[in-house]
Amino acid sequence: MKFRVIIFTAISALFRNKMRTLLTALGLIIGVAAVIVSVGMGNGAKAQVMAQIASMGDNVILIFAGSVNRGGMTSGAGGAGTLTADDAMALERDVPALELVSPGATGGSRVAAGNQNWSTKIYGASPEYFDIRRWTFTQGGPFTDRDVKTSAKVCVIGNTVATQLFGEPELSLGQTIRIKKVPFTVIGLLGVKGADARGQDQDDTVVMPYTSAMKRVMGTKTLSIINVSAVHGANIPVVVQQITDVLNQRHHIGGDRDADFKVLSQEEIAQMATATSKIMGLLLTIVASVSLVIGGIGIMNIMLVSVTERTREIGIRMAIGARGSDILLQFFIEAITLSCLGGLTGIAVGLGSANLVSNFAGMPVLITSGPILLAFGVSALVGVTFGFYPAIKASSLDPIEALRYE
Amino acid sequence: MDAIIKLDHLEKTYHSAETPVRAVRAVSLEIARGDFVAIMGTSGSGKSTMMNILGCLDRPTGGTYLLDGVDVSGLSRNEFADVRNRKIGFVFQNFNLLARTSALDNVKLPMLYNHSGSKLSGKAQQDKAMKTLEMVGIGKRWDHTPSQLSGGQQQRVAIARSLINDPVLLLADEPTGNLDTRTSFDILGIFQRLNDQGITVIMVTHENDVANFAKRIIIMRDGKVRSDVQVQQRSIAEVELKKLEAEKDDDDS
Ligand SMILES: Nc1ncnc2c1ncn2[C@@H]1O[C@H](COP(=O)(O)OP(=O)(O)O)[C@@H](O)[C@H]1O
Ligand SMILES: [Mg+2]
């Protein structure tokens, strides 16, 4: 029997019962669509994280005070208060592979200008911070080491803060903003960075000398973070170990005393940030696999029903000389055609949903040909796997009994 | 005698019931090439069982069956299918056409399952199916599906299908059982014409009127051949149809 004829027979059998065909393929359609959307979301998140990491700067290592939770955030406000400016200086002195070091103090506060006010993140740092984290300036520039020494009442602000306080970001330069009733002069407007790996707006920030932040805003004598960058080509794990050694010694860590700081490389931060999306992706993959299997069982079920319904047809075909293999091929091709049609529909639905997710839910989705081919391959495989048994059943019918079937 | 069918102590026992049923018991007979045989008998006498074995749809449980000189009891399942496909044409009481499939496609079906090397091209298949439909007088309705055709028309399509692979043997199990007298005579006329062209025809019927169109009548009872006679005054379809017309005119006047 010609292959073309078999395919045609299969398609016309499927079109004879359009609604049932659709319902049968639904499990597969959902499964394939889920694979495409989930993998697309996973890849999108990963790509975004990688872009963020890249924008964070080269060879960045962060040292957090206190214990550190999964997201890489210090626990509690300002951490456990264990890092000092002296620690930062010691690192600069004792770890030769470090290029830039910036002591940091972080906290949140309301900021006000005129009758506008806005709640934002206050980041105390040294001028090196802007190089380490690759900040650019739209207007003005960074504060100086002198400003750090004098705890000067100057700051640079992110685009979001500028917009909130002044409407037009460009109007902010030279203006005065009040933080905890202390007036600060805006000497720079930061370039736009967008959301970070955790989806937080990086432009929603005020950066000032860390001395000013500690003394005038937070009222603390300790640092919550130290930003450092290693020289180009440095062996990061080694540098991380050197930093840890220096701080362990200074903080008398060892024996039964747990470390009161946490050193994280850019790499580790990336891994932490992608861990969540990896788990999400895994869950979605499980969901997708389950619905693919359910889709496959649905196909097997309907093919079994179809074999029973068409027992007489099988009998007729056998009586006029169809071999068992002819019948097997007919039902096998029908199952595979069904699953491939389901797979193609699933791909269409998946691409459509991915589009919706990225356009309306604003989540990053990255579609590549890999998962599409994979999903299609899996649906064809499902057809092969679950179509085989009904086809075998059809082909092994006894012609006389099949003919007698009502 | 050139026998197309040679049965020697053919047996068929069904074991599916609680007690085994011996549906065919030690039947020995020969059917000559070009013969037209009617098999008669009461219900349950083993006619259909016999036809299924003759048609290679079923295997005997004993004895031998030579078809065209070949002992078919030793054939594999595939070889059985190929014999059905190329040597035998089937016509059933209930037509057994594929539903929602045009007359033409139904007729073409056996050609699709032809596993011998000599296959016709798609165009040649189409032409042959069309010609065969015309031969049984239903060429104009080639695109009708079975539900759009009357019983007699469906049976014509079924006959065309049975002839498409040029079989040597035509088997018909109560082919006129579901048809009125006139249509039955039409169908029997086709059988007689095919038989005249050399095809061996074996037909099961329980009506004497129908059996009389054959050349030879075999009567079965309890799985055995009870009588085997040549038909003395054979009915000829054209003549019988004319008689029917005359009767109809009488009734009308
Ligand atoms: N598949 C079967 N299983 C068991 N018994 C059967 C089967 N087919 C037919 N028979 C029995 O075999 C006998 C002959 O049946 P059958 O050949 O159909 O007779 P006929 O066609 O002359 O009416 C009957 O007694 C019938 O009940
Ligand atoms: Mg019968």
XYZ file of C-alpha atoms and ligand atoms in Angstrom:
687
model
C 0.000 0.000 0.000
C 1.379 3.348 -0.975
C 2.555 5.589 1.843
C 0.715 8.579 0.421
C -2.527 6.615 0.510
C -1.928 5.535 4.122
C -1.325 9.119 5.236
C -4.397 10.251 3.348
C -6.468 7.475 4.929
C -5.214 8.474 8.383
C -5.955 12.162 7.915
C -9.426 11.566 6.528
C -10.190 9.215 9.443
C -9.108 11.948 11.854
C -11.095 14.651 10.086
C -14.197 12.481 10.117
C -14.310 13.040 13.871
C -12.912 16.536 14.281
C -14.152 17.230 17.805
C -12.872 13.948 19.163
C -9.555 14.417 17.423
C -9.204 17.840 19.016
C -10.099 16.602 22.500
C -7.734 13.669 22.118
C -4.894 15.884 21.072
C -5.626 18.448 23.800
C -3.377 16.814 26.396
C -0.558 16.770 23.919
C -1.245 20.334 22.787
C -1.095 21.565 26.383
C 2.015 19.519 27.092
C 3.907 20.782 24.087
C 2.790 24.367 24.695
C 3.865 24.060 28.347
C 7.294 22.806 27.316
C 7.784 25.725 24.961
C 6.574 28.357 27.409
C 8.441 26.920 30.395
C 11.723 26.460 28.599
C 11.266 29.877 26.997
C 10.657 31.477 30.398
C 13.595 29.644 31.906
C 15.908 30.723 29.121
C 14.547 34.259 29.232
C 15.180 34.516 32.970
C 18.647 33.061 32.592
C 19.523 35.421 29.761
C 18.286 38.351 31.796
C 20.305 37.296 34.809
C 23.398 36.920 32.670
C 22.863 40.369 31.222
C 22.455 41.772 34.741
C 25.579 40.037 35.939
C 27.469 41.408 32.992
C 26.186 44.915 33.724
C 27.170 44.525 37.369
C 30.804 44.677 36.396
C 33.831 42.497 35.821
C 35.216 40.234 38.529
C 32.958 41.683 41.185
C 33.075 40.127 44.642
C 30.689 41.193 47.387
C 31.395 40.811 51.096
C 28.259 40.942 53.231
C 28.138 41.491 56.948
C 26.377 38.841 59.011
C 24.870 35.671 57.649
C 23.505 35.695 54.150
C 20.245 34.348 52.810
C 19.618 32.761 49.424
C 18.985 35.937 47.494
C 22.375 37.282 48.458
C 20.811 39.918 50.738
C 22.160 40.655 54.189
C 19.886 39.495 56.927
C 18.354 42.205 59.065
C 18.846 45.940 58.573
C 22.521 46.644 57.918
C 23.483 43.072 58.645
C 25.101 42.118 61.935
C 27.352 45.137 61.969
C 30.576 43.201 61.806
C 32.384 44.825 58.895
C 34.329 48.013 59.350
C 36.126 50.518 57.155
C 39.346 49.088 58.599
C 38.407 45.685 57.188
C 38.047 47.287 53.784
C 41.443 48.953 54.132
C 43.046 45.698 55.240
C 41.654 43.951 52.160
C 43.022 46.629 49.894
C 46.405 46.258 51.540
C 46.638 42.479 52.011
C 44.939 41.064 48.928
C 47.051 42.128 45.947
C 44.630 40.710 43.389
C 42.029 43.307 44.312
C 41.828 46.251 41.991
C 39.113 48.349 43.575
C 37.564 48.325 47.037
C 34.479 50.202 48.139
C 33.153 50.069 51.719
C 29.405 50.168 51.696
C 26.514 50.951 54.020
C 23.004 50.238 52.844
C 19.634 51.162 54.171
C 16.282 52.532 53.187
C 14.793 55.955 53.804
C 12.302 58.530 52.676
C 13.790 61.283 50.575
C 12.084 64.600 49.936
C 12.472 67.539 47.558
C 10.082 70.435 47.705
C 6.723 68.880 48.482
C 7.560 65.568 46.765
C 8.816 62.609 48.689
C 9.796 59.063 47.831
C 10.927 55.955 49.669
C 14.145 54.552 48.277
C 17.381 52.658 48.893
C 20.285 54.597 50.346
C 23.661 53.266 49.275
C 26.742 54.536 51.026
C 29.956 53.883 49.096
C 33.347 55.187 48.055
C 33.945 56.602 44.561
C 35.389 53.235 43.451
C 31.882 51.835 43.730
C 30.850 53.472 40.443
C 33.697 51.759 38.614
C 33.193 48.396 40.294
C 29.487 48.296 39.479
C 29.815 50.027 36.134
C 27.606 52.973 36.799
C 27.590 55.694 34.189
C 26.457 59.258 34.626
C 23.826 61.005 32.571
C 24.687 64.309 34.192
C 27.265 65.463 36.722
C 29.631 62.918 38.217
C 30.659 60.945 41.263
C 31.619 62.320 44.660
C 35.294 62.343 45.604
C 37.552 60.825 48.255
C 37.502 64.255 49.882
C 33.718 64.051 50.142
C 34.158 60.674 51.853
C 36.698 62.101 54.280
C 34.474 65.027 55.181
C 31.204 63.092 55.205
C 30.019 65.665 52.710
C 26.302 66.267 52.237
C 26.379 65.304 48.562
C 24.753 62.459 46.654
C 24.079 61.060 43.210
C 20.620 59.752 42.403
C 19.172 57.118 40.138
C 16.802 57.900 37.326
C 13.723 56.605 39.162
C 14.330 58.768 42.216
C 15.021 61.766 40.013
C 11.781 61.222 38.147
C 9.766 60.804 41.317
C 11.146 63.915 42.989
C 11.597 66.281 40.081
C 9.379 64.980 37.288
C 12.109 65.571 34.737
C 15.306 63.720 35.768
C 17.451 66.385 34.095
C 16.131 69.016 36.508
C 17.665 67.255 39.507
C 21.307 68.311 39.159
C 22.293 70.902 41.745
C 19.030 70.546 43.634
C 18.822 69.771 47.310
C 17.068 66.700 48.633
C 16.357 66.033 52.300
C 17.066 62.651 53.838
C 16.183 62.279 57.539
C 15.927 66.119 57.559
C 19.554 66.423 56.333
C 19.892 68.375 53.085
C 22.052 66.728 50.394
C 23.109 68.351 47.164
C 22.565 66.288 44.025
C 25.871 66.303 42.136
C 25.192 63.521 39.654
C 22.426 61.699 37.808
C 23.123 57.984 37.247
C 22.664 56.334 33.859
C 19.670 54.013 33.527
C 20.274 50.331 34.399
C 16.785 48.863 34.701
C 15.770 45.904 36.838
C 18.314 43.590 38.405
C 18.310 39.790 38.444
C 15.712 39.727 41.198
C 13.519 42.171 39.343
C 14.374 45.118 41.588
C 14.695 48.527 40.022
C 18.387 49.407 40.203
C 17.627 53.005 39.310
C 15.586 53.439 42.463
C 18.575 54.445 44.597
C 20.513 57.302 46.159
C 24.284 56.859 46.393
C 26.372 58.977 48.786
C 29.735 58.755 50.555
C 29.578 55.825 52.967
C 30.744 58.051 55.790
C 27.815 60.402 55.172
C 25.405 57.492 55.001
C 26.647 55.952 58.248
C 26.869 59.157 60.224
C 24.031 61.306 58.845
C 21.410 58.826 57.642
C 21.767 55.453 59.325
C 23.514 56.328 62.526
C 25.799 53.296 62.463
C 29.532 52.753 62.824
C 29.784 49.550 60.816
C 29.537 48.600 57.176
C 26.920 46.247 55.766
C 28.785 45.459 52.569
C 32.122 45.791 50.860
C 32.185 45.873 47.051
C 35.490 44.817 45.538
C 36.698 43.969 42.059
C 39.574 41.660 41.255
C 42.184 42.509 38.650
C 41.458 41.268 35.159
C 42.267 37.590 34.732
C 42.427 36.868 38.467
C 41.513 33.415 39.722
C 38.271 34.310 41.479
C 37.968 31.304 43.825
C 41.531 31.989 45.010
C 40.748 35.666 45.565
C 37.595 34.746 47.463
C 39.688 32.463 49.660
C 42.272 35.203 50.270
C 39.546 37.652 51.276
C 38.065 35.047 53.582
C 41.477 34.346 55.141
C 42.176 38.026 55.807
C 38.771 38.616 57.375
C 38.885 35.364 59.354
C 42.129 36.489 60.900
C 40.881 39.985 61.666
C 37.621 38.677 63.120
C 39.316 35.777 64.966
C 37.142 33.253 63.156
C 38.048 29.610 63.560
C 37.455 26.727 65.881
C 33.843 26.940 67.026
C 33.418 30.577 66.010
C 31.255 30.873 62.881
C 32.095 33.450 60.258
C 30.222 36.730 60.709
C 30.516 37.695 57.051
C 29.891 36.142 53.687
C 31.990 36.442 50.540
C 30.147 35.954 47.270
C 31.602 36.096 43.784
C 29.642 37.287 40.800
C 29.449 33.661 39.705
C 27.894 32.553 42.979
C 25.440 35.431 42.909
C 24.433 34.400 39.388
C 23.925 30.846 40.534
C 21.774 31.982 43.433
C 19.715 34.240 41.239
C 19.149 31.501 38.652
C 18.413 28.846 41.275
C 14.824 30.011 41.578
C 14.235 30.057 37.862
C 15.903 26.640 37.635
C 13.447 25.235 40.175
C 10.578 26.950 38.358
C 11.785 25.476 35.092
C 12.073 22.030 36.656
C 8.529 22.209 38.027
C 7.169 23.339 34.676
C 9.103 20.586 32.960
C 7.516 18.037 35.290
C 4.082 19.503 34.565
C 4.844 19.379 30.847
C 6.062 15.779 31.002
C 3.015 14.690 32.960
C 0.665 16.291 30.463
C 2.616 14.750 27.591
C 2.196 11.317 29.153
C -1.475 12.009 29.854
C -1.780 13.201 26.262
C -0.182 9.961 25.122
C -2.537 7.859 27.215
C -5.423 9.875 25.777
C -4.221 9.013 22.292
C -3.892 5.349 23.177
C -7.371 5.374 24.687
C -8.982 6.962 21.676
C -7.066 4.733 19.299
C -8.305 1.686 21.212
C -11.852 3.006 20.980
C -11.291 3.659 17.307
C -10.004 0.124 16.719
C -13.078 -1.321 18.430
C -15.425 1.000 16.549
C -13.826 0.138 13.269
C -13.546 -3.601 13.849
C -15.854 -4.204 10.933
C -13.823 -1.928 8.684
C -10.718 -3.884 9.673
C -12.550 -7.131 8.863
C -13.524 -5.831 5.432
C -9.982 -4.716 4.678
C -8.623 -8.082 5.763
C -11.222 -10.007 3.750
C -10.150 -8.267 0.575
C -6.514 -9.058 1.231
C -5.013 -6.553 3.647
C -2.131 -8.104 5.552
C -1.776 -7.643 9.286
C 1.090 -5.273 8.572
C -1.152 -3.122 6.341
C -3.647 -2.701 9.166
C -0.876 -2.122 11.697
C 0.630 0.590 9.537
C -2.752 2.239 8.999
C -3.513 2.644 12.703
C 0.085 3.359 13.616
C 0.296 6.163 11.070
C -3.044 7.450 12.284
C -1.754 7.685 15.871
C 1.462 9.345 14.762
C -0.427 11.760 12.518
C -2.701 12.599 15.431
C 0.213 13.234 17.772
C 2.154 15.220 15.202
C -0.873 17.400 14.477
C -1.226 17.816 18.240
C 2.449 18.668 18.476
C 2.240 21.275 15.716
C -0.855 22.823 17.288
C 0.933 22.771 20.640
C 3.878 24.610 19.115
C 1.534 27.260 17.728
C -0.269 27.593 21.071
C 3.061 27.637 22.911
C 4.502 30.396 20.728
C 1.283 32.381 21.117
C 1.311 31.978 24.897
C 4.990 32.874 25.087
C 4.161 36.036 23.190
C 1.340 36.847 25.627
C 3.556 36.133 28.638
C 6.295 38.433 27.432
C 4.036 41.199 26.103
C 1.378 41.339 28.787
C 2.924 39.772 31.884
C 6.243 41.454 31.058
C 8.240 38.323 31.833
C 11.337 37.664 29.790
C 10.835 34.808 27.316
C 13.574 33.542 25.049
C 12.387 31.148 22.314
C 14.986 28.995 20.618
C 14.540 26.230 18.081
C 15.845 23.586 20.504
C 12.799 23.214 22.754
C 10.453 23.464 19.761
C 12.189 20.570 18.036
C 12.342 18.702 21.326
C 8.621 19.188 21.989
C 7.749 18.076 18.486
C 10.047 15.078 18.760
C 8.523 14.105 22.075
C 4.981 14.343 20.709
C 5.920 12.179 17.731
C 7.520 9.741 20.166
C 4.347 9.760 22.241
C 2.417 8.833 19.108
C 4.829 5.999 18.362
C 4.791 4.719 21.932
C 1.090 4.939 22.626
C -0.096 4.203 19.103
C 1.740 0.921 18.853
C -0.408 -1.184 21.145
C -3.762 -0.253 19.532
C -2.234 -0.798 16.102
C -0.955 -4.237 17.118
C -4.387 -4.998 18.505
C -6.042 -3.996 15.240
C -3.637 -6.002 13.117
C -4.073 -9.193 15.099
C -7.872 -9.274 14.805
C -9.376 -12.387 13.278
C -10.938 -11.443 9.919
C -14.090 -13.549 10.376
C -14.793 -12.293 13.873
C -14.055 -8.742 12.778
C -16.494 -9.080 9.891
C -19.178 -10.430 12.181
C -18.730 -7.531 14.656
C -21.772 -5.266 14.900
C -11.356 -32.534 -14.950
C -9.472 -29.301 -14.221
C -10.452 -28.728 -10.573
C -9.954 -25.288 -9.147
C -11.032 -26.539 -5.743
C -10.302 -29.958 -4.333
C -11.439 -30.832 -0.805
C -10.393 -34.075 0.845
C -12.056 -35.018 4.131
C -12.269 -31.378 5.096
C -13.107 -30.806 8.789
C -13.922 -27.759 10.826
C -14.635 -28.047 14.506
C -15.303 -24.969 16.649
C -14.021 -25.268 20.163
C -15.279 -21.913 21.377
C -18.555 -23.314 22.753
C -18.805 -25.610 25.807
C -19.208 -28.608 23.561
C -17.170 -28.653 20.339
C -19.240 -27.971 17.211
C -18.329 -29.961 14.124
C -19.520 -27.439 11.546
C -17.972 -29.227 8.554
C -17.576 -32.996 8.643
C -15.307 -34.927 6.288
C -16.354 -33.094 3.158
C -14.665 -34.283 -0.010
C -15.528 -32.633 -3.298
C -14.119 -31.066 -6.411
C -15.243 -27.950 -8.194
C -14.235 -27.549 -11.800
C -12.782 -24.375 -13.221
C -15.568 -22.370 -14.786
C -18.329 -23.987 -12.763
C -21.175 -22.085 -11.091
C -22.114 -23.778 -7.834
C -24.939 -22.968 -5.441
C -24.557 -24.248 -1.901
C -27.850 -24.715 -0.125
C -28.939 -25.988 3.252
C -30.830 -25.059 6.365
C -29.494 -22.498 8.774
C -26.605 -23.906 10.773
C -25.774 -26.567 8.234
C -22.246 -25.250 7.792
C -22.528 -23.231 4.580
C -20.828 -20.095 5.876
C -18.114 -22.089 7.611
C -17.465 -23.816 4.309
C -17.346 -20.515 2.421
C -14.927 -19.004 4.954
C -12.566 -21.917 4.479
C -12.914 -21.833 0.685
C -12.239 -18.081 0.826
C -9.079 -18.523 2.941
C -10.606 -16.468 5.734
C -10.491 -19.470 8.037
C -8.441 -22.638 8.297
C -9.835 -26.156 8.395
C -9.125 -28.252 11.476
C -8.642 -31.358 9.375
C -8.347 -32.647 5.819
C -6.790 -30.845 2.887
C -7.860 -27.991 0.660
C -6.199 -27.540 -2.707
C -6.927 -24.171 -4.314
C -5.700 -23.855 -7.879
C -3.418 -26.819 -7.172
C -1.901 -25.270 -4.025
C -2.411 -26.767 -0.566
C -3.436 -23.665 1.309
C -3.456 -25.212 4.793
C 0.290 -24.680 5.016
C 0.241 -20.977 4.107
C 1.268 -18.224 6.508
C -1.068 -15.458 7.614
C 0.394 -13.068 5.038
C 0.213 -15.624 2.253
C -3.402 -16.229 3.201
C -4.056 -12.504 2.855
C -2.338 -12.457 -0.528
C -4.449 -15.385 -1.770
C -7.604 -13.532 -0.714
C -6.310 -10.437 -2.419
C -5.389 -11.928 -5.784
C -7.245 -15.175 -6.338
C -10.564 -14.662 -4.617
C -13.351 -12.144 -4.847
C -15.848 -11.892 -1.971
C -19.435 -10.765 -2.119
C -21.350 -10.611 1.151
C -25.028 -10.570 2.035
C -24.652 -7.191 3.727
C -22.314 -5.789 1.040
C -19.542 -4.840 3.534
C -18.515 -1.646 1.789
C -16.472 0.953 3.657
C -18.853 3.638 4.906
C -18.286 7.278 3.932
C -16.050 6.092 1.120
C -16.967 6.608 -2.516
C -17.905 3.668 -4.751
C -14.729 4.250 -6.738
C -12.487 4.221 -3.652
C -14.204 1.095 -2.376
C -13.505 -0.626 -5.664
C -9.869 0.510 -5.662
C -9.242 -0.791 -2.155
C -8.062 -4.345 -3.042
C -5.504 -2.865 -5.437
C -3.936 -0.954 -2.539
C -3.279 -4.214 -0.731
C -1.721 -5.903 -3.747
C 1.731 -6.892 -2.534
C 2.789 -8.541 -5.770
C 5.347 -6.709 -7.824
C 3.002 -5.985 -10.719
C 1.326 -2.826 -9.526
C -0.641 -0.474 -11.708
C 0.044 3.239 -11.675
C -2.439 5.480 -9.872
C -3.980 6.543 -13.158
C -4.271 2.957 -14.434
C -5.884 1.901 -11.130
C -8.401 4.709 -11.467
C -9.228 3.690 -15.044
C -9.570 0.028 -14.184
C -11.845 0.715 -11.201
C -13.984 2.989 -13.351
C -14.239 0.372 -16.092
C -15.203 -2.320 -13.607
C -17.897 -0.094 -12.126
C -19.240 0.476 -15.645
C -19.199 -3.252 -16.289
C -21.540 -3.892 -13.338
C -23.722 -1.027 -14.515
C -22.997 1.613 -11.890
C -20.341 3.747 -13.556
C -22.405 6.931 -13.280
C -22.531 6.715 -9.499
C -18.800 6.293 -8.950
C -18.637 9.180 -6.477
C -21.593 8.067 -4.342
C -20.961 6.739 -0.836
C -22.747 3.530 0.258
C -25.397 5.472 2.201
C -26.354 7.234 -1.038
C -26.871 3.946 -2.866
C -29.695 1.377 -2.813
C -29.035 -2.215 -1.739
C -28.782 -3.443 -5.302
C -26.442 -0.629 -6.213
C -24.257 -1.344 -3.195
C -24.057 -4.986 -4.166
C -22.948 -3.973 -7.650
C -20.171 -1.901 -6.126
C -19.220 -4.876 -3.941
C -19.091 -7.111 -7.024
C -16.931 -4.574 -8.826
C -14.609 -4.553 -5.809
C -14.432 -8.358 -5.795
C -13.435 -8.357 -9.480
C -10.820 -5.630 -9.433
C -7.783 -7.917 -8.956
C -9.017 -10.382 -11.634
C -9.773 -13.294 -9.292
C -10.185 -16.879 -10.484
C -12.842 -17.559 -7.876
C -15.865 -15.520 -6.856
C -17.431 -16.390 -3.506
C -20.832 -15.019 -2.576
C -22.484 -15.760 0.775
C -26.231 -15.107 0.322
C -25.568 -12.223 -2.097
C -29.252 -11.679 -2.776
C -30.443 -12.216 0.786
C -31.117 -8.528 1.316
C -32.422 -7.736 -2.157
C -35.856 -7.832 -3.811
C -36.546 -10.330 -6.579
C -35.865 -8.038 -9.498
C -32.596 -6.741 -8.110
C -31.621 -10.305 -7.177
C -32.097 -11.357 -10.789
C -29.994 -8.396 -11.948
C -27.167 -9.463 -9.645
C -27.498 -13.115 -10.701
C -27.343 -11.924 -14.297
C -23.989 -10.304 -13.548
C -22.772 -13.556 -11.981
C -23.865 -15.552 -15.008
C -22.109 -13.134 -17.329
C -18.886 -13.316 -15.290
C -19.177 -17.096 -15.201
C -19.556 -17.127 -18.973
C -16.303 -15.200 -19.129
C -14.605 -18.022 -17.217
C -14.728 -17.046 -13.543
C -15.693 -19.858 -11.179
C -18.617 -18.766 -8.999
C -19.667 -20.318 -5.690
C -22.754 -18.882 -4.091
C -24.578 -19.702 -0.878
C -28.347 -19.315 -0.902
C -31.350 -20.863 0.733
C -33.770 -19.981 -2.066
C -34.411 -22.541 -4.781
C -35.234 -19.762 -7.259
C -31.795 -18.288 -6.755
C -29.949 -21.607 -6.723
C -31.474 -22.429 -10.122
C -29.281 -19.770 -11.745
C -26.252 -21.959 -10.961
C -25.034 -24.932 -12.942
C -24.664 -27.200 -9.938
C -26.388 -27.359 -6.559
C -24.751 -28.775 -3.427
C -27.027 -29.244 -0.438
C -25.481 -29.431 3.009
C -26.919 -30.725 6.241
C -25.174 -31.017 9.596
C -21.838 -30.194 8.029
C -22.015 -32.877 5.390
C -22.832 -32.813 1.692
C -26.273 -34.443 1.369
C -26.815 -33.969 -2.333
C -24.774 -32.753 -5.259
C -26.652 -32.395 -8.560
C -26.362 -30.604 -11.894
C -29.181 -28.129 -12.539
C -31.543 -29.503 -15.165
C -33.560 -26.492 -16.144
C -31.234 -23.601 -15.455
C -32.709 -20.111 -15.047
C -31.226 -17.479 -17.328
C -31.304 -13.966 -15.894
C -32.446 -12.181 -19.058
C -35.329 -14.579 -19.490
C -36.401 -14.407 -15.866
C -36.276 -10.607 -15.943
C -38.524 -10.553 -19.017
C -40.987 -12.839 -17.230
C -41.009 -10.444 -14.272
C -41.796 -7.532 -16.607
C -44.665 -9.486 -18.089
C -46.111 -10.333 -14.670
C -45.810 -6.700 -13.681
C -47.731 -5.648 -16.821
C -50.427 -8.207 -15.990
C -50.769 -6.816 -12.484
C -51.010 -3.275 -13.803
C -53.751 -4.063 -16.319
N -17.309 -18.968 15.468
C -18.079 -20.014 15.820
N -17.927 -20.591 17.024
C -18.683 -21.642 17.388
N -19.607 -22.207 16.621
C -19.810 -21.679 15.391
C -19.057 -20.555 14.928
N -19.480 -20.256 13.675
C -20.445 -21.156 13.375
N -20.656 -21.997 14.387
C -21.567 -23.125 14.413
O -21.268 -23.956 13.330
C -22.430 -24.408 12.728
C -22.466 -23.996 11.271
O -22.628 -22.597 11.190
P -22.640 -21.799 9.813
O -21.504 -22.264 9.011
O -22.715 -20.364 10.107
O -24.011 -22.307 9.162
P -24.884 -21.639 8.023
O -24.117 -20.606 7.362
O -25.202 -22.795 7.136
O -26.113 -21.135 8.672
C -23.611 -23.846 13.515
O -24.012 -24.833 14.448
C -22.993 -22.673 14.220
O -23.628 -22.469 15.458
Mg -24.597 -18.499 7.041
